[in-house]
PDB file of C-alpha atoms in Angstrom:
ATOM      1  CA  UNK X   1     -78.802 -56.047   5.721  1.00 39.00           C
ATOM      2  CA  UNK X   2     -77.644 -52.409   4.494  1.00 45.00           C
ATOM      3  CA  UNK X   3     -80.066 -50.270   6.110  1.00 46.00           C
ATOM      4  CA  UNK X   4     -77.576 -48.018   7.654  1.00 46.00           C
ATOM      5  CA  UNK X   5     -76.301 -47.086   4.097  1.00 45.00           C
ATOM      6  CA  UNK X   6     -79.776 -45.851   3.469  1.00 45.00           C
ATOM      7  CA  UNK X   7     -79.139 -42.509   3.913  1.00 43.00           C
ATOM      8  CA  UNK X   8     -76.300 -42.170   2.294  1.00 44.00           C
ATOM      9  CA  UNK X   9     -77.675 -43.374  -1.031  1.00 46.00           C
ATOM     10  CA  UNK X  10     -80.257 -40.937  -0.495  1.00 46.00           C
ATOM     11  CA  UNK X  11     -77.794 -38.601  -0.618  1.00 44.00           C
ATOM     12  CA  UNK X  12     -75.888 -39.939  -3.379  1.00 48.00           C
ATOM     13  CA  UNK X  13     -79.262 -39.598  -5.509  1.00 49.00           C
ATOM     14  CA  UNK X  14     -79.134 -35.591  -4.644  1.00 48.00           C
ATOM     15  CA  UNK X  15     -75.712 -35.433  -5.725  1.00 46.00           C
ATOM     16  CA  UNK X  16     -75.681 -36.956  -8.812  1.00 49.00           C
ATOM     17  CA  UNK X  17     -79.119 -35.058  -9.528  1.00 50.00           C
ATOM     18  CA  UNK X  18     -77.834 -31.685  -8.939  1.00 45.00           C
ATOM     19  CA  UNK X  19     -73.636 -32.262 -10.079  1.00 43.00           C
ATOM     20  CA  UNK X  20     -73.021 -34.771 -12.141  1.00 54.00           C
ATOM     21  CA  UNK X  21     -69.067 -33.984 -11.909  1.00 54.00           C
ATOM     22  CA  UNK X  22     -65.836 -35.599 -11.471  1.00 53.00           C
ATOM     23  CA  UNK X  23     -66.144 -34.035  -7.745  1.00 57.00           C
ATOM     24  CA  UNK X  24     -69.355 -35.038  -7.030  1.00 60.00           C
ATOM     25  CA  UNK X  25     -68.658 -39.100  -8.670  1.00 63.00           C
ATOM     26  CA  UNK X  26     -65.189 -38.795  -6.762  1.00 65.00           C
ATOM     27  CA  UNK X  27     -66.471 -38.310  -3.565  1.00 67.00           C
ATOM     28  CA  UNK X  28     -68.758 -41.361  -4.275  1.00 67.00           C
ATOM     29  CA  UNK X  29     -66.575 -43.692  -4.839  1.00 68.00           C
ATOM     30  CA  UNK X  30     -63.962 -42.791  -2.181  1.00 71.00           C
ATOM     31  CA  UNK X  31     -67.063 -43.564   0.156  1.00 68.00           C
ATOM     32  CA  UNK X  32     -67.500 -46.876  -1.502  1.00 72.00           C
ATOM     33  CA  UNK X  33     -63.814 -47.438  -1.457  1.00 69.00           C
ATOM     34  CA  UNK X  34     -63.947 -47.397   2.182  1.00 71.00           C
ATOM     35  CA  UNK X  35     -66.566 -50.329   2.918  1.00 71.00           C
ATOM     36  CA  UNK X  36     -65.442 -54.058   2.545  1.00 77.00           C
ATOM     37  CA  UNK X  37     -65.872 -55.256  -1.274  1.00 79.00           C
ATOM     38  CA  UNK X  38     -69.227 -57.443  -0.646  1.00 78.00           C
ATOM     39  CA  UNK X  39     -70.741 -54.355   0.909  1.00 77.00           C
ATOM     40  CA  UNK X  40     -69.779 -52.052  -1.295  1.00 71.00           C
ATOM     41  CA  UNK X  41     -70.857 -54.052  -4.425  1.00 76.00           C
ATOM     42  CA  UNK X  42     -74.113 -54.641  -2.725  1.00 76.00           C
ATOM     43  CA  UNK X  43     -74.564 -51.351  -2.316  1.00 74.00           C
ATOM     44  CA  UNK X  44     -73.815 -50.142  -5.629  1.00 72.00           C
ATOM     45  CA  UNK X  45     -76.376 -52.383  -6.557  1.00 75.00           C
ATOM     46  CA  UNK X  46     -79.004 -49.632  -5.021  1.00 71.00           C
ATOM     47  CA  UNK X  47     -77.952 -47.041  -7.274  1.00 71.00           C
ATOM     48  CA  UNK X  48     -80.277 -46.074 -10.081  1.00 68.00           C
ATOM     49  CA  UNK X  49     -78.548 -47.030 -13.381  1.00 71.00           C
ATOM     50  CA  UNK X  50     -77.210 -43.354 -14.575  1.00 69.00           C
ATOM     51  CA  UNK X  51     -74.739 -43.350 -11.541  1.00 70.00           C
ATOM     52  CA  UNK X  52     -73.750 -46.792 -11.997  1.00 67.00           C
ATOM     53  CA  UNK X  53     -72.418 -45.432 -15.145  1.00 70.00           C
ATOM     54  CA  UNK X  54     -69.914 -43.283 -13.370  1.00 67.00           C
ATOM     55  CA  UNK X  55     -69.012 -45.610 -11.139  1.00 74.00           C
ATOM     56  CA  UNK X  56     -67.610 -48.758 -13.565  1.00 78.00           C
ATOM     57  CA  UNK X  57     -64.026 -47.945 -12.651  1.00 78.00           C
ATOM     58  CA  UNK X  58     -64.845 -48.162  -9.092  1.00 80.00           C
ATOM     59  CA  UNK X  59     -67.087 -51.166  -9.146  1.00 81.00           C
ATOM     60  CA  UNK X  60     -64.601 -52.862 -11.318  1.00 85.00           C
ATOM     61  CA  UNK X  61     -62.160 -52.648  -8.716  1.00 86.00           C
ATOM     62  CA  UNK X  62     -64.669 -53.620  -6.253  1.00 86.00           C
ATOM     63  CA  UNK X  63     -64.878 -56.944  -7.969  1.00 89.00           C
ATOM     64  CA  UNK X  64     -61.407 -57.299  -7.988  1.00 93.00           C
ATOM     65  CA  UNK X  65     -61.159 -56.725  -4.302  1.00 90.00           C
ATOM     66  CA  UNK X  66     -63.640 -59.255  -3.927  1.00 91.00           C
ATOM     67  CA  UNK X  67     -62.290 -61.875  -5.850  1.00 96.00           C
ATOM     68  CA  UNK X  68     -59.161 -62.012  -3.738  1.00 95.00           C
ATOM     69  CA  UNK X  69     -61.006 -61.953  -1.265  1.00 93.00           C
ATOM     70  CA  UNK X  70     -62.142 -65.225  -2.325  1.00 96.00           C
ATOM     71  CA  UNK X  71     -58.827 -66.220  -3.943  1.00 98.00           C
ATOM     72  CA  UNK X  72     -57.770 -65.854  -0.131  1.00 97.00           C
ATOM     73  CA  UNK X  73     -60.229 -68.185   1.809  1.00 96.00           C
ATOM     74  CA  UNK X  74     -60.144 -70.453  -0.798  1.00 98.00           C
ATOM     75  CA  UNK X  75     -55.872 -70.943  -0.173  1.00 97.00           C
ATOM     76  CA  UNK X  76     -56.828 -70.535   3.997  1.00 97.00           C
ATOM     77  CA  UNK X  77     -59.147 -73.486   2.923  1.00 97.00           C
ATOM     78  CA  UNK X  78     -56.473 -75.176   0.450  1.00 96.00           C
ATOM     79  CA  UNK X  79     -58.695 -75.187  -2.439  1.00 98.00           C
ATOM     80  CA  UNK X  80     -55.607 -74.000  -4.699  1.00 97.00           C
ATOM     81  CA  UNK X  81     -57.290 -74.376  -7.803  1.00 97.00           C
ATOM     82  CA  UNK X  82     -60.644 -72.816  -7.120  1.00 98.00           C
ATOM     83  CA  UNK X  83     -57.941 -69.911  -5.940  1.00 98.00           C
ATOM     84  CA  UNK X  84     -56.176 -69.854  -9.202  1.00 98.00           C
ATOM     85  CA  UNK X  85     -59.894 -69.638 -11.110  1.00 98.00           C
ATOM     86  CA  UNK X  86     -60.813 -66.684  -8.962  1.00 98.00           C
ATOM     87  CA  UNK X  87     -57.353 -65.134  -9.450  1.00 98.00           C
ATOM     88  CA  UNK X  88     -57.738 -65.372 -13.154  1.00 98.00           C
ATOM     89  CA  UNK X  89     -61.559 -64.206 -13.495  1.00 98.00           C
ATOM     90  CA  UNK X  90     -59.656 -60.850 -10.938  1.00 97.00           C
ATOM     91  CA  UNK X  91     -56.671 -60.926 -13.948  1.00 98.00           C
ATOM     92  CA  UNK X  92     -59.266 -60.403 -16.580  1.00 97.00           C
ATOM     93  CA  UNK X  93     -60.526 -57.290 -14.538  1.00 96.00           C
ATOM     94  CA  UNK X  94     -57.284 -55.794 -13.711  1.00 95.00           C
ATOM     95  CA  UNK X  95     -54.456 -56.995 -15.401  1.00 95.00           C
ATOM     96  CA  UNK X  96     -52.159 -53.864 -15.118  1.00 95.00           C
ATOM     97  CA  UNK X  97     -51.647 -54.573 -11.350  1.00 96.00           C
ATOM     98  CA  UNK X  98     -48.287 -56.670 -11.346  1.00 97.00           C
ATOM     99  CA  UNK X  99     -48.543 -58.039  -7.986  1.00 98.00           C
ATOM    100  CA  UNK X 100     -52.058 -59.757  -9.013  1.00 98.00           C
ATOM    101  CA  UNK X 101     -50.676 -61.365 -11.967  1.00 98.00           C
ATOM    102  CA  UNK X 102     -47.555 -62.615  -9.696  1.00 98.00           C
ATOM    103  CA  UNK X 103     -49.918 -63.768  -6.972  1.00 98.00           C
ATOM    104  CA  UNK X 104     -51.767 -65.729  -9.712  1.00 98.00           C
ATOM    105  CA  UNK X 105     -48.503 -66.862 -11.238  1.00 98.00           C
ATOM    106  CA  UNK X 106     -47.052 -67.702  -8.304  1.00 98.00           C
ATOM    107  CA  UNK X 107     -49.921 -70.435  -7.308  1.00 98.00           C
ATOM    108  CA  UNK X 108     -49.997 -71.779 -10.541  1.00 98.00           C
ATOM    109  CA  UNK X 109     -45.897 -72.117  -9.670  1.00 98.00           C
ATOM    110  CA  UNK X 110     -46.679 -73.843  -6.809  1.00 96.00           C
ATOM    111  CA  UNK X 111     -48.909 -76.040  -8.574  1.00 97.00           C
ATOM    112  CA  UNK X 112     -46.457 -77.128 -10.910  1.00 96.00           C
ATOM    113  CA  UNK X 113     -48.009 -75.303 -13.745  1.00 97.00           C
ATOM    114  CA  UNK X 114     -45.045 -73.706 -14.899  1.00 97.00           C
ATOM    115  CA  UNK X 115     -45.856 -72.795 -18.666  1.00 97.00           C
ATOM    116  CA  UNK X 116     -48.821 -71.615 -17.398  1.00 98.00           C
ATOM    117  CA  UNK X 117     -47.574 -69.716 -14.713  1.00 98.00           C
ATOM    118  CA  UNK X 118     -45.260 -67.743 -17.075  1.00 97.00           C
ATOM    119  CA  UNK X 119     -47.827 -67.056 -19.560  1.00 98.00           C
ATOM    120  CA  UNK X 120     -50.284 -66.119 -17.000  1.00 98.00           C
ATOM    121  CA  UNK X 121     -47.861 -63.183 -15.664  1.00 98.00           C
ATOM    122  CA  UNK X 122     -46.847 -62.426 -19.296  1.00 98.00           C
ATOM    123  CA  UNK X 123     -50.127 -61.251 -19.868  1.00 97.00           C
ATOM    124  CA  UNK X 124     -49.842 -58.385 -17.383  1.00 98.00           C
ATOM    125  CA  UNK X 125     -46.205 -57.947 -18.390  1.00 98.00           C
ATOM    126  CA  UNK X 126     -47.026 -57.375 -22.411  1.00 97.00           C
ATOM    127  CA  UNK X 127     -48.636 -53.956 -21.521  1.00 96.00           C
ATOM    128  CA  UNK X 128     -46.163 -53.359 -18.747  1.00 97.00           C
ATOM    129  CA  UNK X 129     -42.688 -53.784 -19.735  1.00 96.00           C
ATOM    130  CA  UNK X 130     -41.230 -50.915 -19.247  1.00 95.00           C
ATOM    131  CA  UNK X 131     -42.626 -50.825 -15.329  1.00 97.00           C
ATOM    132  CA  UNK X 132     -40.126 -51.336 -12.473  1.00 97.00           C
ATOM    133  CA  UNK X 133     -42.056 -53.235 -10.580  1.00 98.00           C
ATOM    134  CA  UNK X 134     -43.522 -55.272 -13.340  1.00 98.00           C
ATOM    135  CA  UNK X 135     -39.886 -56.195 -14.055  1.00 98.00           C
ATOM    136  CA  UNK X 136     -38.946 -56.468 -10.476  1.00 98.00           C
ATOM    137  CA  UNK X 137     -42.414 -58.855  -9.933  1.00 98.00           C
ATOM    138  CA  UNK X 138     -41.364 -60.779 -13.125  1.00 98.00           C
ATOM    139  CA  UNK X 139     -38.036 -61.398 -11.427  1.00 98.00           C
ATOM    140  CA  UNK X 140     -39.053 -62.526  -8.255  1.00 98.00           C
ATOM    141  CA  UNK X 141     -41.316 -64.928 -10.367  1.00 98.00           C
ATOM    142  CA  UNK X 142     -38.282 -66.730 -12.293  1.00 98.00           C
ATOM    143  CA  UNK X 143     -36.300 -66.981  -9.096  1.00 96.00           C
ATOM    144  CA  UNK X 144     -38.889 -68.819  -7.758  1.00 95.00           C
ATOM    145  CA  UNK X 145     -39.139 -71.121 -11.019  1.00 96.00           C
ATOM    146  CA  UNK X 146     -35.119 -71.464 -10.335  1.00 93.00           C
ATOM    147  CA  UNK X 147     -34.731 -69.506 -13.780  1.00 94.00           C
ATOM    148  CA  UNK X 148     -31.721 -67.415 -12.763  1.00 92.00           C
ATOM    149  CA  UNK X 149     -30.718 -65.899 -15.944  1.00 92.00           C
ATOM    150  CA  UNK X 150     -33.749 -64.713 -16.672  1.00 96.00           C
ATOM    151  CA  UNK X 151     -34.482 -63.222 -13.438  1.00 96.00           C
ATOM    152  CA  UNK X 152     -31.216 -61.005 -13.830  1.00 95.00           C
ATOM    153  CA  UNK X 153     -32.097 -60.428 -17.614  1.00 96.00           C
ATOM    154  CA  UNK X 154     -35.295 -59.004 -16.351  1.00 97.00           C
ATOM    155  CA  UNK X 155     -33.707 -56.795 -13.733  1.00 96.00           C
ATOM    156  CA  UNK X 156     -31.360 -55.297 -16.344  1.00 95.00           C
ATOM    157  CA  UNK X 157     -34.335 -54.032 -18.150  1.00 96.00           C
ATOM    158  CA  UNK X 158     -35.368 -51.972 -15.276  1.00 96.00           C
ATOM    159  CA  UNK X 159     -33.836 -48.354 -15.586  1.00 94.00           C
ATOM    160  CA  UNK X 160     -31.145 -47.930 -13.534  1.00 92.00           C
ATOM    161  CA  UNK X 161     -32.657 -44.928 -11.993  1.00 93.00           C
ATOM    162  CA  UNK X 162     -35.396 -46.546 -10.842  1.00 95.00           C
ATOM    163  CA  UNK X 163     -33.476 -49.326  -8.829  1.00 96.00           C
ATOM    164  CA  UNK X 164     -34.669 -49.998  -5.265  1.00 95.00           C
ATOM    165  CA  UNK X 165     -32.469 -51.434  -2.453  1.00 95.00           C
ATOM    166  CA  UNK X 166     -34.984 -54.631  -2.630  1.00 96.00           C
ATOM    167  CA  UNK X 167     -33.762 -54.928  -6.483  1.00 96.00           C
ATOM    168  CA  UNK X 168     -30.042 -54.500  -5.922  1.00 95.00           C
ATOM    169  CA  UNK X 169     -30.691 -57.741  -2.630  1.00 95.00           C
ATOM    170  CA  UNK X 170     -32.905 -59.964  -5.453  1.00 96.00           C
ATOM    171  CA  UNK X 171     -29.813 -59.583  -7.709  1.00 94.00           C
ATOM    172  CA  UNK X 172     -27.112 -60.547  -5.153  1.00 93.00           C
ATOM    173  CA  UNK X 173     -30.043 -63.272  -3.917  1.00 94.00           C
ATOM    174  CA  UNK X 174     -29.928 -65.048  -7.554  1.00 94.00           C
ATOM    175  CA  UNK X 175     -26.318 -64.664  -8.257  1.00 91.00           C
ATOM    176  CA  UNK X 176     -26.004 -66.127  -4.990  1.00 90.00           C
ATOM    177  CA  UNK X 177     -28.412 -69.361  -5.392  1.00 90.00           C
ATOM    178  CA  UNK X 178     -26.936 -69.761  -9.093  1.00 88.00           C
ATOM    179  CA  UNK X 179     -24.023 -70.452  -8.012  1.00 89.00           C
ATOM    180  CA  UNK X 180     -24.842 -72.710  -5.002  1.00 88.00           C
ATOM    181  CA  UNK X 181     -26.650 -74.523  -7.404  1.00 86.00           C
ATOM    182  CA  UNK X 182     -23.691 -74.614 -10.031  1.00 84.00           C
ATOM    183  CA  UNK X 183     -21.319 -76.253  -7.277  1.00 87.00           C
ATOM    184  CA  UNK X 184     -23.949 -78.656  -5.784  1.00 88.00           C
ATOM    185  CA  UNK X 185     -24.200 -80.240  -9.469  1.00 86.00           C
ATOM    186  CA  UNK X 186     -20.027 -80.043  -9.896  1.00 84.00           C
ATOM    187  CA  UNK X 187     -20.654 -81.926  -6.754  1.00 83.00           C
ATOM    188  CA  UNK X 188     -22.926 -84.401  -7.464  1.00 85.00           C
ATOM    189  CA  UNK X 189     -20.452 -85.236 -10.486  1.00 86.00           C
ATOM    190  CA  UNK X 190     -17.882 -85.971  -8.169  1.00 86.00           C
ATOM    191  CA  UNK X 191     -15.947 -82.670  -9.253  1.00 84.00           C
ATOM    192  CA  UNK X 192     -15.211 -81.281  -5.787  1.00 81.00           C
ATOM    193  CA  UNK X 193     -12.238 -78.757  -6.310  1.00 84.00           C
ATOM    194  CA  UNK X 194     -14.393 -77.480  -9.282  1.00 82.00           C
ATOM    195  CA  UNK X 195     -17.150 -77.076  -6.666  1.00 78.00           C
ATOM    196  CA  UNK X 196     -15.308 -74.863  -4.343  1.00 85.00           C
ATOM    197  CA  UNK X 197     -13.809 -72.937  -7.033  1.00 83.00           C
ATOM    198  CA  UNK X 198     -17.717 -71.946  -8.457  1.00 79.00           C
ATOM    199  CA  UNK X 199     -18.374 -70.800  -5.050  1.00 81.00           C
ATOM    200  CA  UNK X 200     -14.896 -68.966  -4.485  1.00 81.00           C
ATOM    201  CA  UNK X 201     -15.062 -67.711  -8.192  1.00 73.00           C
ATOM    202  CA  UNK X 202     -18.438 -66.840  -9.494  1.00 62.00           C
ATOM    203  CA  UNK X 203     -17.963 -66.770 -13.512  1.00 53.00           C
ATOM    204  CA  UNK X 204     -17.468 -62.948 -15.221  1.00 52.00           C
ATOM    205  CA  UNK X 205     -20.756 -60.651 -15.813  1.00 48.00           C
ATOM    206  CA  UNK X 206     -20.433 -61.164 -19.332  1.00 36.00           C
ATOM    207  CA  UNK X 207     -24.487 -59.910 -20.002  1.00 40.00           C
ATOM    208  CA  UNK X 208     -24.197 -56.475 -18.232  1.00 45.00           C
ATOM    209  CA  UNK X 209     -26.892 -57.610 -16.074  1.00 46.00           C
ATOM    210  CA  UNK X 210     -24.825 -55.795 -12.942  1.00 49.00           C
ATOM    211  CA  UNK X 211     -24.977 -52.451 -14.866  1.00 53.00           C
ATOM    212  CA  UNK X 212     -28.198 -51.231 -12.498  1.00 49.00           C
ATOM    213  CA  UNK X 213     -26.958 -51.931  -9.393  1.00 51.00           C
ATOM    214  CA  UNK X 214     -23.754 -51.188 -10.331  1.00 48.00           C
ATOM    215  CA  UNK X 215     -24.698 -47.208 -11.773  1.00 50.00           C
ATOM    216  CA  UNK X 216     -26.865 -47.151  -8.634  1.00 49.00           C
ATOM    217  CA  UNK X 217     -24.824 -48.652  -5.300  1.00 41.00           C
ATOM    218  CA  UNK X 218     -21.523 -48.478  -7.062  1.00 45.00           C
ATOM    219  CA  UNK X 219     -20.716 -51.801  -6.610  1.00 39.00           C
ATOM    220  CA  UNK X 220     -21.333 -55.252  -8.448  1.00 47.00           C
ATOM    221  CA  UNK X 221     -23.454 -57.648  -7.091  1.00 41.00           C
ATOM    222  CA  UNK X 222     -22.598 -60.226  -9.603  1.00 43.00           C
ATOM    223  CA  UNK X 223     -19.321 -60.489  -8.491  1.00 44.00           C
ATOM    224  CA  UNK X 224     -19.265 -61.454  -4.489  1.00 40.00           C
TER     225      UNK X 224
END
């Protein structure tokens, strides 16, 4: 099925006969990063075992690759939960990428799995607090769970150097839908005026969790 790779592993067993260097392994894997993630694990397959041995940081992502792959179809094909197993088996393999472990959370989410879906990203986010975008990923995941204080808790944690515009909207975003949701249940407790006044008055920042945006756009988003 891989025929026309033929000479290239050829040419991969000069390489890594003559120069078995970071140049020579480099160039390698680029080439392998290239090709879809079933062809380029099939592939590697070919290789004689001492340059599979330079290689386990690129065939490990390979697997990754392909197990989203899969993770993907499966959703197109709505088997959610044969997603989620494929998504965790790819979390096992790579759990520093923060967008994997939110993709994984966020199904479980969906799913109703929301203990699980917490855990599941705080297993990424254990290694990776002090990231900006495992904080920012980690706060896009508690909006979704409708966990507003901890969405701007984790945005405070985030340097405020390294705030991004999409940081500074998230933060207005949850403010925002916290206090829609405060009035609709003064509301639904027949406290209208008190309703109107959450909306026209959003409660004091009394957590600093403004103190980001506010150092980086000059202005606080907890307070419109």
């Amino acid at each position: 099925m891989l025929n026309h790779h033929r000479p290239f592993v050829d040419l991969a067993d000069g390489i890594f006969d003559q120069c078995a260097n970071f140049p020579c392994r480099f160039a390698v894997g680029r080439y392998l990063a290239t090709q879809p993630a079933e062809q380029a694990l099939t592939l590697l397959e070919t290789f004689p075992a001492n340059q599979k041995k330079y290689l386990a940081t690129v065939r490990r992502a390979l697997q990754v690759a392909r197990l989203q792959d899969q993770a993907t179809q499966a959703e197109q094909a709505r088997h959610t939960g044969q997603a989620i197993d494929l998504l965790t088996q790819a979390q096992a393999l790579d759990s520093a990428d923060p967008w994997l472990s939110f993709r994984l959370a966020s199904l479980l989410l969906q799913t109703g799995q929301r203990d699980q879906a917490l855990a599941a990203y705080d297993r990424h986010l254990a290694q990776h607090a002090d990231e900006p975008a495992s904080r920012y990923a980690q706060a896009l995941l508690l909006e979704s769970a409708d966990a507003w204080n901890q969405a701007l808790a984790a945005l405070s944690a985030i340097d405020p150097a390294a705030w991004t515009d999409d940081m500074v909207a998230l933060a207005d975003r949850v403010r925002t839908r916290e206090r829609i949701a405060q009035a609709a249940e003064l509301f639904d407790q027949g406290q209208p005026l008190a309703a109107i006044a959450a909306l026209e008055h959003p409660p004091e920042n009394t957590h600093g969790r403004c103190q980001p945006a506010c150092a980086r756009t000059g202005h606080d988003p907890t307070q419109q």
